[in-house]
Amino acid sequence: MSEIPKILAGTVAVVTGASRGIGKGIALELGAAGATVYVTGRTTTAGHLPGTVAGTAAEIDALGGAGVAVVCDHKDDSAVEKLFAQVREEHGRLDVLVNNVYNSPAAARWLGRKFWEVPPKAWDETFDIGVRSHYVASVFAAPLIIESGGLIVNVSSPGATRYMHNAVYGVGKTALDRLTADMAHDLADTEATAVSLWPGIVNTELLQMVPADAQGRRLVTLPGEGTFDLDTAESPRFPGRAVVALAADPKRKARSGKAWKVADLAGEYGFTDIDGRVPRAD
């Protein structure tokens, strides 16, 4: 494979929740484009699911970027504040913040459940890590992002506009997209940009555990939503290529405050997934 152009050389990024999944995919693509990438998460030893913050940082180094692993619990505001103080001390700038941290294993327990079957603790799990955590990171990152005229990306979902998974999931993603819009409003007089990013179905480590059927197909059925072939899903690096394209776009400010599907951005910016496809989920 030919070397990926280092179009983000000199850029400093933070990706939250980057031990695995979409966050890892985004962090790797930023690193492959030459960025220094701070990757956060709680995982220091691989368990039921693979991936650690140090492992992601090492893969970024191997791709030609610079990975910095920071063990951080995003429920701890002081730890998040220290993260951005570390970025300022070590680099004096921050160009990209990707708010991705999310408790996917916890959310998976309640897929397809009616609202009265989803306990109140699921609300707290969704909003504490998935909405509040994005707000807190953005608060502490904002001075750096404003100084650099940088980019904030909130990883969201089409569940903000239609029913997906359950009521709590949809409300959480709607809140996140509203947060993006209001951040953009507050950043309007600066050069900084805030967007929401909507991946499709992503073949993360969690979904890679779905076994193949007798025909060799890896199918997952989401109650009320349909059956999906995971072998046609996005790789975690496809959303990462969208973030790289946005970060490198000098006209990205025109996108501020809105939600963008990864597949649509692929069509506009001309990138593909790692296998050359442009996966498209409705």
XYZ file of N, CA and C in Angstrom:
846
model
N 0.850 -1.194 0.000
C 0.000 0.000 0.000
C 0.885 1.244 0.000
N 0.560 2.200 -0.829
C 1.346 3.427 -0.888
C 1.177 4.226 0.394
N 2.182 5.023 0.698
C 2.148 5.809 1.931
C 1.055 6.866 1.846
N 0.346 7.037 2.945
C -0.714 8.036 3.008
C -0.085 9.420 3.122
N -0.507 10.376 2.298
C 0.071 11.727 2.379
C -0.099 12.328 3.773
N 0.939 12.964 4.268
C 0.922 13.526 5.619
C 0.325 14.943 5.580
N -0.954 15.009 5.199
C -1.605 16.305 5.016
C -1.896 17.007 6.328
N -1.787 16.281 7.445
C -2.031 16.889 8.759
C -0.755 16.960 9.591
N 0.399 16.931 8.951
C 1.660 17.068 9.685
C 1.660 18.390 10.454
N 2.063 18.339 11.711
C 2.061 19.524 12.566
C 0.763 19.747 13.303
N -0.244 18.936 12.991
C -1.559 19.059 13.633
C -1.583 18.248 14.921
N -2.277 18.779 15.925
C -2.436 18.080 17.201
C -3.924 17.779 17.396
N -4.221 16.533 17.734
C -5.609 16.099 17.896
C -5.789 15.350 19.206
N -7.019 15.362 19.703
C -7.442 14.522 20.827
C -8.633 13.713 20.356
N -8.585 12.400 20.564
C -9.714 11.525 20.263
C -10.088 10.796 21.545
N -11.298 11.009 22.026
C -11.727 10.375 23.269
C -12.324 8.997 22.970
N -12.121 8.081 23.895
C -12.639 6.736 23.705
C -12.002 6.041 22.521
N -10.663 6.003 22.499
C -9.957 5.523 21.315
C -9.219 4.206 21.537
N -9.587 3.464 22.565
C -8.968 2.155 22.766
C -9.351 1.189 21.660
N -10.568 1.363 21.134
C -11.085 0.451 20.121
C -12.199 1.144 19.352
N -12.795 0.445 18.417
C -13.993 0.917 17.739
C -13.779 2.138 16.869
N -14.825 2.948 16.753
C -14.787 4.136 15.901
C -13.697 5.090 16.347
N -13.546 5.258 17.650
C -12.513 6.173 18.153
C -11.129 5.755 17.717
N -10.847 4.468 17.798
C -9.541 3.974 17.352
C -9.372 4.207 15.862
N -10.403 3.909 15.084
C -10.317 4.104 13.646
C -10.031 5.549 13.281
N -10.686 6.477 13.968
C -10.453 7.902 13.710
C -9.031 8.290 14.107
N -8.591 7.817 15.269
C -7.242 8.142 15.733
C -6.183 7.625 14.767
N -6.381 6.419 14.240
C -5.407 5.859 13.310
C -5.331 6.668 12.017
N -6.474 7.094 11.506
C -6.458 7.876 10.270
C -5.813 9.245 10.482
N -6.078 9.879 11.613
C -5.411 11.142 11.914
C -3.900 10.939 11.994
N -3.481 9.850 12.636
C -2.061 9.555 12.724
C -1.454 9.260 11.371
N -2.165 8.506 10.545
C -1.656 8.182 9.211
C -1.487 9.434 8.366
N -2.283 10.459 8.665
C -2.165 11.732 7.949
C -1.108 12.643 8.552
N -0.382 12.146 9.569
C 0.754 12.876 10.110
C 0.529 13.618 11.406
N -0.660 13.495 11.978
C -0.972 14.247 13.195
C -0.348 13.619 14.433
N -0.150 14.448 15.448
C 0.078 13.965 16.810
C -1.289 13.763 17.428
N -1.556 12.549 17.927
C -2.901 12.206 18.385
C -2.865 11.726 19.831
N -3.518 12.479 20.692
C -3.739 12.036 22.065
C -4.969 11.134 22.066
N -4.795 9.911 22.548
C -5.901 8.952 22.583
C -6.247 8.664 24.039
N -7.529 8.769 24.364
C -7.952 8.572 25.747
C -8.844 7.345 25.869
N -8.891 6.848 27.072
C -9.739 5.711 27.405
C -9.337 5.179 28.763
N -10.098 4.211 29.237
C -9.798 3.620 30.537
C -9.046 2.307 30.431
N -9.003 1.734 29.218
C -8.492 0.383 29.073
C -6.976 0.366 28.956
N -6.345 -0.280 29.921
C -4.890 -0.444 29.897
C -4.491 -1.896 29.639
N -5.419 -2.817 29.829
C -5.167 -4.241 29.587
C -6.352 -4.801 28.807
N -6.079 -5.444 27.687
C -7.159 -6.003 26.871
C -7.916 -7.063 27.667
N -9.233 -7.058 27.535
C -10.063 -8.021 28.227
C -10.938 -8.781 27.249
N -12.254 -8.803 27.539
C -13.198 -9.488 26.662
C -13.141 -8.912 25.254
N -12.966 -7.605 25.171
C -12.770 -6.936 23.882
C -11.310 -6.517 23.763
N -10.727 -6.621 22.571
C -9.329 -6.206 22.396
C -9.196 -4.696 22.422
N -7.971 -4.242 22.579
C -7.699 -2.813 22.462
C -7.352 -2.142 23.767
N -6.320 -1.286 23.728
C -5.920 -0.462 24.863
C -5.499 0.897 24.324
N -5.435 1.886 25.202
C -4.988 3.206 24.747
C -3.536 3.153 24.276
N -2.698 2.400 24.972
C -1.301 2.299 24.566
C -1.172 1.583 23.229
N -2.006 0.587 23.011
C -1.976 -0.132 21.747
C -2.344 0.759 20.581
N -3.369 1.584 20.767
C -3.751 2.522 19.706
C -2.632 3.514 19.436
N -2.035 4.036 20.491
C -0.939 4.992 20.320
C 0.221 4.366 19.548
N 0.528 3.115 19.839
C 1.617 2.435 19.144
C 1.297 2.250 17.663
N 0.047 1.942 17.347
C -0.349 1.791 15.943
C -0.271 3.131 15.205
N -0.590 4.211 15.887
C -0.456 5.545 15.285
C 1.005 5.806 14.931
N 1.922 5.479 15.845
C 3.356 5.643 15.577
C 3.764 4.852 14.336
N 3.259 3.625 14.238
C 3.635 2.762 13.119
C 3.135 3.302 11.787
N 2.066 4.090 11.827
C 1.497 4.665 10.607
C 2.154 5.985 10.216
N 3.084 6.457 11.038
C 3.800 7.684 10.706
C 3.360 8.911 11.455
N 2.392 8.751 12.360
C 2.005 9.852 13.227
C 2.716 9.742 14.559
N 2.203 10.451 15.557
C 2.740 10.359 16.909
C 1.575 10.124 17.857
N 1.557 8.966 18.468
C 0.474 8.626 19.385
C 0.849 8.902 20.825
N -0.081 9.489 21.568
C 0.124 9.765 22.993
C -1.044 9.148 23.744
N -0.772 8.126 24.527
C -1.817 7.439 25.281
C -2.055 8.148 26.611
N -3.308 8.468 26.898
C -3.668 9.097 28.164
C -4.813 8.292 28.778
N -4.537 7.659 29.899
C -5.592 6.931 30.602
C -6.495 7.956 31.272
N -7.766 7.952 30.909
C -8.677 9.004 31.370
C -10.080 8.447 31.498
N -10.670 8.612 32.660
C -12.078 8.290 32.886
C -12.870 9.558 32.615
N -13.689 9.549 31.592
C -14.381 10.773 31.190
C -15.565 11.111 32.089
N -15.759 10.365 33.160
C -16.697 10.775 34.210
C -16.010 11.657 35.243
N -14.693 11.763 35.149
C -13.879 12.527 36.102
C -13.497 13.859 35.452
N -14.220 14.918 35.802
C -13.982 16.222 35.171
C -12.557 16.710 35.380
N -12.001 16.460 36.542
C -10.649 16.939 36.812
C -9.633 16.228 35.931
N -9.862 14.951 35.653
C -8.959 14.209 34.774
C -9.029 14.750 33.356
N -10.222 15.130 32.925
C -10.388 15.699 31.582
C -9.699 17.057 31.507
N -9.853 17.854 32.548
C -9.187 19.153 32.581
C -7.670 18.986 32.492
N -7.140 17.997 33.214
C -5.699 17.742 33.189
C -5.233 17.306 31.801
N -6.081 16.570 31.098
C -5.734 16.140 29.743
C -5.428 17.339 28.858
N -6.297 18.332 28.881
C -6.096 19.474 27.985
C -4.994 20.404 28.491
N -4.774 20.406 29.800
C -3.616 21.131 30.323
C -2.321 20.478 29.834
N -2.322 19.150 29.767
C -1.158 18.420 29.252
C -0.917 18.754 27.784
N -1.988 18.802 26.993
C -1.848 19.144 25.574
C -1.249 20.544 25.419
N -1.750 21.482 26.195
C -1.212 22.855 26.113
C 0.256 22.900 26.527
N 0.585 22.212 27.595
C 1.965 22.233 28.086
C 2.927 21.607 27.083
N 2.501 20.497 26.459
C 3.409 19.747 25.596
C 3.469 20.271 24.157
N 2.362 20.889 23.707
C 2.320 21.325 22.302
C 1.869 22.765 22.111
N 1.174 23.333 23.090
C 0.753 24.718 22.975
C -0.359 24.951 21.976
N -0.955 23.869 21.472
C -2.019 24.026 20.488
C -2.874 22.760 20.450
N -4.085 22.902 19.941
C -4.967 21.771 19.673
C -5.778 22.135 18.442
N -5.696 21.284 17.428
C -6.361 21.570 16.159
C -7.652 20.786 15.969
N -7.736 19.595 16.556
C -8.905 18.732 16.363
C -9.263 18.059 17.679
N -10.532 18.145 18.048
C -11.079 17.360 19.158
C -12.173 16.476 18.597
N -12.046 15.176 18.810
C -13.090 14.234 18.412
C -13.709 13.649 19.675
N -14.960 14.021 19.928
C -15.693 13.498 21.075
C -16.387 12.212 20.650
N -15.814 11.099 21.058
C -16.315 9.799 20.628
C -16.661 8.867 21.779
N -16.120 9.113 22.964
C -16.263 8.157 24.060
C -17.738 7.793 24.278
N -17.996 6.474 24.419
C -19.367 5.980 24.549
C -19.302 4.574 25.126
N -20.278 4.247 25.942
C -20.303 2.928 26.580
C -21.136 1.970 25.730
N -20.552 1.509 24.631
C -21.292 0.651 23.704
C -21.726 -0.677 24.326
N -20.872 -1.373 25.084
C -21.334 -2.630 25.685
C -22.545 -2.449 26.592
N -22.574 -1.345 27.349
C -23.734 -1.098 28.210
C -24.970 -0.811 27.376
N -24.817 0.003 26.329
C -25.962 0.344 25.488
C -26.511 -0.865 24.763
N -25.640 -1.816 24.412
C -26.070 -2.990 23.660
C -27.076 -3.842 24.440
N -27.075 -3.732 25.753
C -28.004 -4.538 26.559
C -29.459 -4.173 26.308
N -29.687 -2.957 25.819
C -31.059 -2.454 25.737
C -31.528 -2.242 24.303
N -30.833 -2.839 23.339
C -31.240 -2.678 21.951
C -32.636 -3.262 21.716
N -33.460 -2.499 21.033
C -34.775 -2.993 20.651
C -35.797 -3.065 21.768
N -35.493 -2.510 22.921
C -36.428 -2.561 24.050
C -37.384 -1.371 24.017
N -38.619 -1.616 24.423
C -39.575 -0.524 24.607
C -39.118 0.345 25.774
N -39.551 1.603 25.789
C -38.996 2.517 26.793
C -39.266 2.034 28.210
N -40.389 1.358 28.426
C -40.683 0.893 29.787
C -39.864 -0.336 30.169
N -39.145 -0.893 29.212
C -38.256 -2.016 29.487
C -36.803 -1.577 29.680
N -36.548 -0.285 29.480
C -35.194 0.253 29.628
C -35.108 0.970 30.970
N -34.269 0.510 31.888
C -34.244 1.079 33.236
C -33.643 2.478 33.259
N -33.962 3.260 34.278
C -33.405 4.611 34.383
C -31.886 4.652 34.349
N -31.224 3.593 34.831
C -29.752 3.624 34.812
C -29.216 3.681 33.387
N -29.993 3.158 32.423
C -29.547 3.229 31.027
C -29.521 4.673 30.546
N -30.451 5.479 31.047
C -30.439 6.913 30.722
C -29.133 7.545 31.206
N -28.782 7.245 32.454
C -27.566 7.821 33.028
C -26.329 7.348 32.275
N -26.275 6.062 31.908
C -25.133 5.537 31.167
C -24.981 6.252 29.820
N -26.104 6.515 29.181
C -26.084 7.148 27.863
C -25.703 8.612 27.944
N -26.253 9.316 28.913
C -26.036 10.760 28.976
C -24.731 11.133 29.670
N -24.317 10.347 30.666
C -23.059 10.669 31.334
C -21.873 10.464 30.389
N -21.833 9.313 29.726
C -20.768 9.012 28.770
C -21.419 8.953 27.388
N -21.401 10.071 26.716
C -22.048 10.131 25.414
C -22.678 11.477 25.127
N -23.004 12.230 26.183
C -23.480 13.604 26.010
C -22.695 14.519 26.956
N -22.825 14.273 28.245
C -22.115 15.120 29.212
C -20.606 15.072 28.996
N -20.080 13.882 28.735
C -18.632 13.758 28.541
C -18.162 14.579 27.345
N -18.988 14.654 26.301
C -18.630 15.443 25.123
C -18.636 16.939 25.461
N -19.600 17.330 26.275
C -19.675 18.729 26.697
C -18.454 19.105 27.540
N -18.114 18.258 28.497
C -17.004 18.559 29.398
C -15.693 18.668 28.624
N -15.428 17.717 27.739
C -14.199 17.779 26.948
C -14.163 19.042 26.096
N -15.294 19.416 25.535
C -15.352 20.607 24.688
C -15.114 21.878 25.493
N -15.632 21.909 26.715
C -15.430 23.074 27.581
C -13.939 23.307 27.818
N -13.231 22.237 28.170
C -11.810 22.397 28.489
C -10.947 22.538 27.237
N -11.427 22.029 26.114
C -10.673 22.156 24.865
C -10.907 23.480 24.177
N -12.021 24.127 24.446
C -12.438 25.299 23.662
C -11.377 26.393 23.551
N -10.703 26.795 24.628
C -9.699 27.854 24.456
C -8.622 27.494 23.435
N -8.167 26.257 23.451
C -7.158 25.814 22.501
C -7.720 25.760 21.083
N -8.918 25.230 20.949
C -9.551 25.110 19.635
C -9.806 26.492 19.030
N -10.240 27.426 19.845
C -10.495 28.791 19.354
C -9.193 29.439 18.909
N -8.126 29.247 19.690
C -6.831 29.828 19.335
C -6.335 29.326 17.983
N -6.574 28.056 17.693
C -6.060 27.460 16.459
C -7.037 27.568 15.296
N -8.289 28.014 15.580
C -9.312 27.956 14.547
C -9.607 26.521 14.165
N -9.649 25.659 15.171
C -9.706 24.222 14.957
C -11.092 23.641 14.775
N -11.159 22.339 14.965
C -12.345 21.549 14.636
C -12.767 20.689 15.813
N -14.054 20.749 16.160
C -14.658 19.831 17.128
C -15.607 18.917 16.373
N -15.426 17.610 16.532
C -16.298 16.617 15.903
C -16.981 15.811 17.000
N -18.299 15.828 17.006
C -19.070 14.991 17.920
C -19.587 13.782 17.149
N -19.164 12.587 17.549
C -19.603 11.378 16.857
C -21.025 11.059 17.292
N -21.949 11.186 16.359
C -23.374 11.047 16.653
C -23.978 9.939 15.797
N -25.222 10.112 15.355
C -25.931 9.026 14.686
C -27.203 9.531 14.046
N -27.678 8.876 12.973
C -28.997 9.206 12.422
C -30.131 8.992 13.419
N -29.819 8.309 14.543
C -30.815 8.169 15.607
C -31.267 9.493 16.168
N -30.578 10.568 15.814
C -31.007 11.908 16.231
C -32.276 12.340 15.520
N -32.575 11.731 14.379
C -33.731 12.176 13.596
C -34.753 11.085 13.332
N -34.424 9.835 13.675
C -35.396 8.753 13.478
C -35.192 7.691 14.547
N -36.159 6.829 14.691
C -36.069 5.801 15.735
C -34.930 4.836 15.443
N -34.054 4.663 16.432
C -32.984 3.674 16.369
C -32.735 3.123 17.767
N -32.739 1.830 17.894
C -32.308 1.092 19.083
C -33.291 1.174 20.242
N -33.532 2.366 20.757
C -34.521 2.579 21.819
C -34.669 4.077 22.061
N -35.628 4.439 22.908
C -35.929 5.857 23.129
C -34.748 6.608 23.736
N -34.053 5.974 24.666
C -32.941 6.651 25.330
C -31.821 6.958 24.333
N -31.518 6.006 23.476
C -30.482 6.218 22.465
C -30.829 7.417 21.587
N -32.052 7.461 21.100
C -32.460 8.540 20.218
C -32.415 9.903 20.883
N -32.871 9.965 22.125
C -32.851 11.244 22.836
C -31.409 11.699 23.058
N -30.524 10.736 23.379
C -29.123 11.079 23.590
C -28.478 11.645 22.341
N -28.732 11.035 21.190
C -28.136 11.529 19.943
C -28.769 12.852 19.514
N -30.049 13.022 19.774
C -30.685 14.310 19.483
C -30.058 15.414 20.322
N -29.825 15.118 21.608
C -29.183 16.097 22.488
C -27.784 16.429 21.988
N -27.064 15.424 21.510
C -25.704 15.658 21.042
C -25.690 16.547 19.804
N -26.610 16.317 18.887
C -26.662 17.174 17.699
C -27.117 18.588 18.038
N -27.982 18.719 19.039
C -28.354 20.061 19.503
C -27.150 20.754 20.123
N -26.346 19.988 20.860
C -25.122 20.540 21.441
C -24.191 21.040 20.339
N -24.050 20.261 19.280
C -23.219 20.679 18.153
C -23.711 21.999 17.572
N -25.016 22.094 17.350
C -25.580 23.316 16.768
C -25.334 24.523 17.659
N -25.488 24.338 18.956
C -25.316 25.463 19.874
C -23.842 25.813 20.072
N -22.974 24.818 20.016
C -21.540 25.116 20.019
C -21.176 25.979 18.810
N -21.696 25.592 17.658
C -21.402 26.357 16.446
C -21.905 27.787 16.560
N -23.058 27.953 17.181
C -23.594 29.298 17.402
C -22.623 30.122 18.235
N -22.124 29.524 19.311
C -21.214 30.245 20.199
C -19.845 30.477 19.561
N -19.472 29.629 18.601
C -18.180 29.759 17.927
C -18.261 30.588 16.652
N -19.438 31.133 16.374
C -19.660 31.791 15.083
C -18.694 32.940 14.822
N -18.289 33.644 15.861
C -17.397 34.791 15.683
C -15.918 34.403 15.747
N -15.650 33.100 15.731
C -14.273 32.598 15.719
C -14.046 31.837 14.414
N -12.846 31.332 14.240
C -12.544 30.507 13.061
C -12.770 29.027 13.338
N -13.217 28.682 14.551
C -13.405 27.280 14.920
C -14.708 26.726 14.357
N -14.727 25.414 14.165
C -15.848 24.705 13.565
C -16.295 23.582 14.489
N -17.607 23.361 14.587
C -18.149 22.224 15.332
C -19.150 21.493 14.452
N -18.966 20.191 14.290
C -19.883 19.386 13.482
C -20.217 18.095 14.209
N -21.340 17.502 13.828
C -21.653 16.129 14.214
C -21.326 15.218 13.043
N -20.889 14.014 13.352
C -20.552 13.025 12.332
C -21.429 11.797 12.524
N -22.055 11.367 11.430
C -22.932 10.195 11.470
C -22.308 9.037 10.710
N -21.613 8.121 11.377
C -21.212 6.881 10.707
C -22.450 6.034 10.425
N -22.280 5.050 9.536
C -23.322 4.046 9.347
C -23.103 2.910 10.330
N -23.419 1.703 9.928
C -23.115 0.535 10.759
C -21.625 0.249 10.616
N -20.935 0.218 11.743
C -19.478 0.098 11.731
C -19.078 -1.258 12.316
N -18.210 -1.948 11.613
C -17.788 -3.288 12.010
C -16.722 -3.197 13.105
N -17.152 -2.803 14.293
C -16.246 -2.650 15.426
C -15.885 -4.006 16.018
N -14.981 -3.992 16.980
C -14.590 -5.225 17.655
C -15.793 -5.908 18.297
N -16.736 -5.109 18.799
C -17.930 -5.686 19.420
C -18.747 -6.447 18.385
N -18.950 -5.865 17.219
C -19.739 -6.526 16.181
C -18.956 -7.641 15.499
N -17.636 -7.580 15.537
C -16.829 -8.663 14.970
C -17.018 -9.969 15.730
N -17.604 -9.894 16.913
C -17.869 -11.092 17.699
C -19.131 -11.819 17.232
N -19.901 -11.200 16.345
C -21.092 -11.863 15.813
C -20.647 -13.013 14.914
N -21.078 -14.253 15.189
C -20.610 -15.396 14.396
C -21.281 -15.463 13.034
N -20.624 -16.148 12.106
C -21.193 -16.368 10.779
C -22.267 -17.445 10.842
N -23.259 -17.314 9.948
C -24.305 -18.333 9.882
C -23.859 -19.470 8.960
N -24.784 -20.391 8.664
C -24.442 -21.567 7.857
C -23.986 -21.189 6.455
N -24.414 -20.037 5.974
C -24.010 -19.561 4.649
C -22.753 -18.688 4.688
N -22.176 -18.551 5.885
C -20.981 -17.759 6.030
C -21.233 -16.273 6.164
N -22.498 -15.893 6.362
C -22.832 -14.475 6.476
C -22.850 -14.070 7.941
N -22.330 -12.884 8.214
C -22.378 -12.339 9.574
C -23.520 -11.324 9.616
N -24.664 -11.783 10.068
C -25.868 -10.963 10.065
C -26.220 -10.545 11.487
N -26.678 -9.320 11.622
C -27.181 -8.857 12.911
C -28.569 -8.267 12.689
N -29.504 -8.677 13.527
C -30.874 -8.184 13.430
C -31.145 -7.216 14.571
N -31.544 -6.019 14.217
C -31.927 -5.016 15.203
C -33.446 -4.950 15.213
N -34.082 -5.294 16.320
C -35.547 -5.339 16.365
C -36.173 -4.036 15.884
N -37.076 -4.167 14.938
C -37.779 -3.008 14.414
C -37.007 -2.205 13.392
N -35.753 -2.604 13.125
C -34.915 -1.843 12.197
C -34.466 -2.647 10.992
N -34.384 -3.977 11.126
C -33.990 -4.806 10.002
C -32.796 -5.681 10.315
N -32.371 -6.436 9.309
C -31.211 -7.328 9.402
C -30.107 -6.785 8.510
N -28.886 -6.758 9.041
C -27.779 -6.116 8.353
C -26.612 -7.093 8.213
N -25.982 -7.061 7.052
C -24.826 -7.894 6.773
C -23.576 -7.134 7.202
N -22.923 -7.619 8.229
C -21.780 -6.896 8.790
C -20.575 -6.908 7.861
N -20.541 -7.828 6.912
C -19.418 -7.845 5.981
C -19.513 -6.728 4.951
N -20.636 -6.025 4.929
C -20.757 -4.849 4.052
C -20.736 -3.548 4.859
N -20.486 -3.658 6.165
C -20.484 -2.481 7.033
C -19.217 -1.652 6.820
N -19.206 -0.473 7.393
C -18.024 0.386 7.361
C -16.939 -0.190 8.263
N -15.698 0.016 7.897
C -14.615 -0.239 8.840
C -14.533 0.956 9.791
N -13.945 0.787 10.965
C -13.790 1.926 11.876
C -12.954 3.060 11.300
N -12.159 2.779 10.271
C -11.307 3.830 9.707
C -12.033 4.702 8.690
N -13.199 4.262 8.214
C -13.960 5.078 7.264
C -14.395 6.402 7.902
N -14.971 6.414 9.125
C -15.253 7.704 9.774
C -13.985 8.520 10.005
N -12.863 7.833 10.242
C -11.607 8.543 10.429
C -11.195 9.326 9.197
N -11.462 8.768 8.038
C -11.126 9.475 6.794
C -12.002 10.705 6.607
N -13.224 10.631 7.125
C -14.081 11.819 7.095
C -13.514 12.915 7.983
N -13.025 12.550 9.163
C -12.453 13.545 10.076
C -11.196 14.165 9.464
N -10.357 13.358 8.843
C -9.159 13.889 8.190
C -9.540 14.878 7.095
N -10.537 14.515 6.293
C -10.966 15.399 5.207
C -11.478 16.725 5.750
N -12.262 16.673 6.816
C -12.765 17.899 7.429
C -11.625 18.737 7.999
N -10.703 18.073 8.687
C -9.597 18.798 9.310
C -8.722 19.489 8.268
N -8.626 18.898 7.090
C -7.774 19.456 6.042
C -8.499 20.454 5.144
N -9.782 20.629 5.348
C -10.593 21.482 4.481
C -10.558 22.932 4.967
N -9.966 23.840 4.220
C -9.923 25.237 4.670
C -11.295 25.913 4.660
N -12.262 25.286 4.025
C -13.613 25.856 3.955
C -14.602 25.124 4.861
N -14.090 24.354 5.837
C -14.974 23.549 6.681
C -15.928 24.384 7.521
N -15.599 25.633 7.755
C -16.447 26.484 8.593
C -17.879 26.533 8.077
N -18.055 26.389 6.763
C -19.395 26.414 6.177
C -20.233 25.225 6.626
N -19.606 24.192 7.163
C -20.318 22.998 7.628
C -20.691 23.080 9.105
N -20.270 24.128 9.786
C -20.400 24.189 11.238
C -21.856 24.153 11.696
N -22.083 23.406 12.774
C -23.400 23.339 13.389
C -24.302 22.261 12.852
N -23.847 21.531 11.834
C -24.701 20.550 11.175
C -24.155 19.136 11.364
N -25.020 18.169 11.089
C -24.637 16.760 11.134
C -24.376 16.266 9.716
N -23.312 15.461 9.567
C -22.897 15.004 8.246
C -22.713 13.493 8.246
N -23.350 12.822 7.284
C -23.150 11.390 7.122
C -21.762 11.133 6.548
N -21.097 10.124 7.072
C -19.758 9.789 6.579
C -19.798 9.473 5.089
N -20.794 8.693 4.650
C -20.874 8.319 3.237
C -21.065 9.542 2.345
N -21.827 10.529 2.813
C -22.011 11.746 2.028
C -20.705 12.530 1.920
N -19.969 12.597 3.021
C -18.677 13.285 2.985
C -17.704 12.560 2.066
N -17.791 11.224 2.019
C -16.931 10.464 1.112
C -17.185 10.870 -0.333
N -18.461 11.051 -0.666
C -18.797 11.470 -2.014
C -18.288 12.873 -2.327
N -18.348 13.761 -1.340
C -17.930 15.149 -1.564
C -16.417 15.309 -1.579
N -15.742 14.587 -0.682
C -14.291 14.749 -0.578
C -13.511 13.719 -1.402
N -14.183 12.661 -1.842
C -13.525 11.687 -2.706
C -12.702 10.627 -1.997
N -13.026 10.290 -0.754
C -12.313 9.209 -0.087
C -13.174 7.950 -0.070
N -12.539 6.822 0.195
C -13.227 5.536 0.283
C -12.879 4.868 1.603
N -13.517 3.741 1.855
C -13.117 2.906 2.985
C -11.806 2.208 2.617
N -11.244 1.483 3.548
C -9.932 0.870 3.337
C -9.949 -0.183 2.238
N -11.133 -0.704 1.890
C -11.230 -1.701 0.833
C -11.637 -1.104 -0.503
N -11.689 0.236 -0.561
C -12.037 0.899 -1.810
C -13.512 1.145 -2.019
N -14.357 0.621 -1.111
C -15.802 0.831 -1.226
C -16.207 2.144 -0.566
N -17.409 2.569 -0.872
C -18.067 3.643 -0.125
C -19.341 3.034 0.474
N -19.231 2.451 1.659
C -20.415 1.845 2.282
C -21.483 2.896 2.515
N -22.719 2.514 2.277
C -23.810 3.481 2.460
C -24.936 2.797 3.223
N -25.235 3.332 4.388
C -26.372 2.862 5.181
C -27.412 3.970 5.219
N -28.678 3.619 5.007
C -29.744 4.622 5.035
C -29.939 5.136 6.449
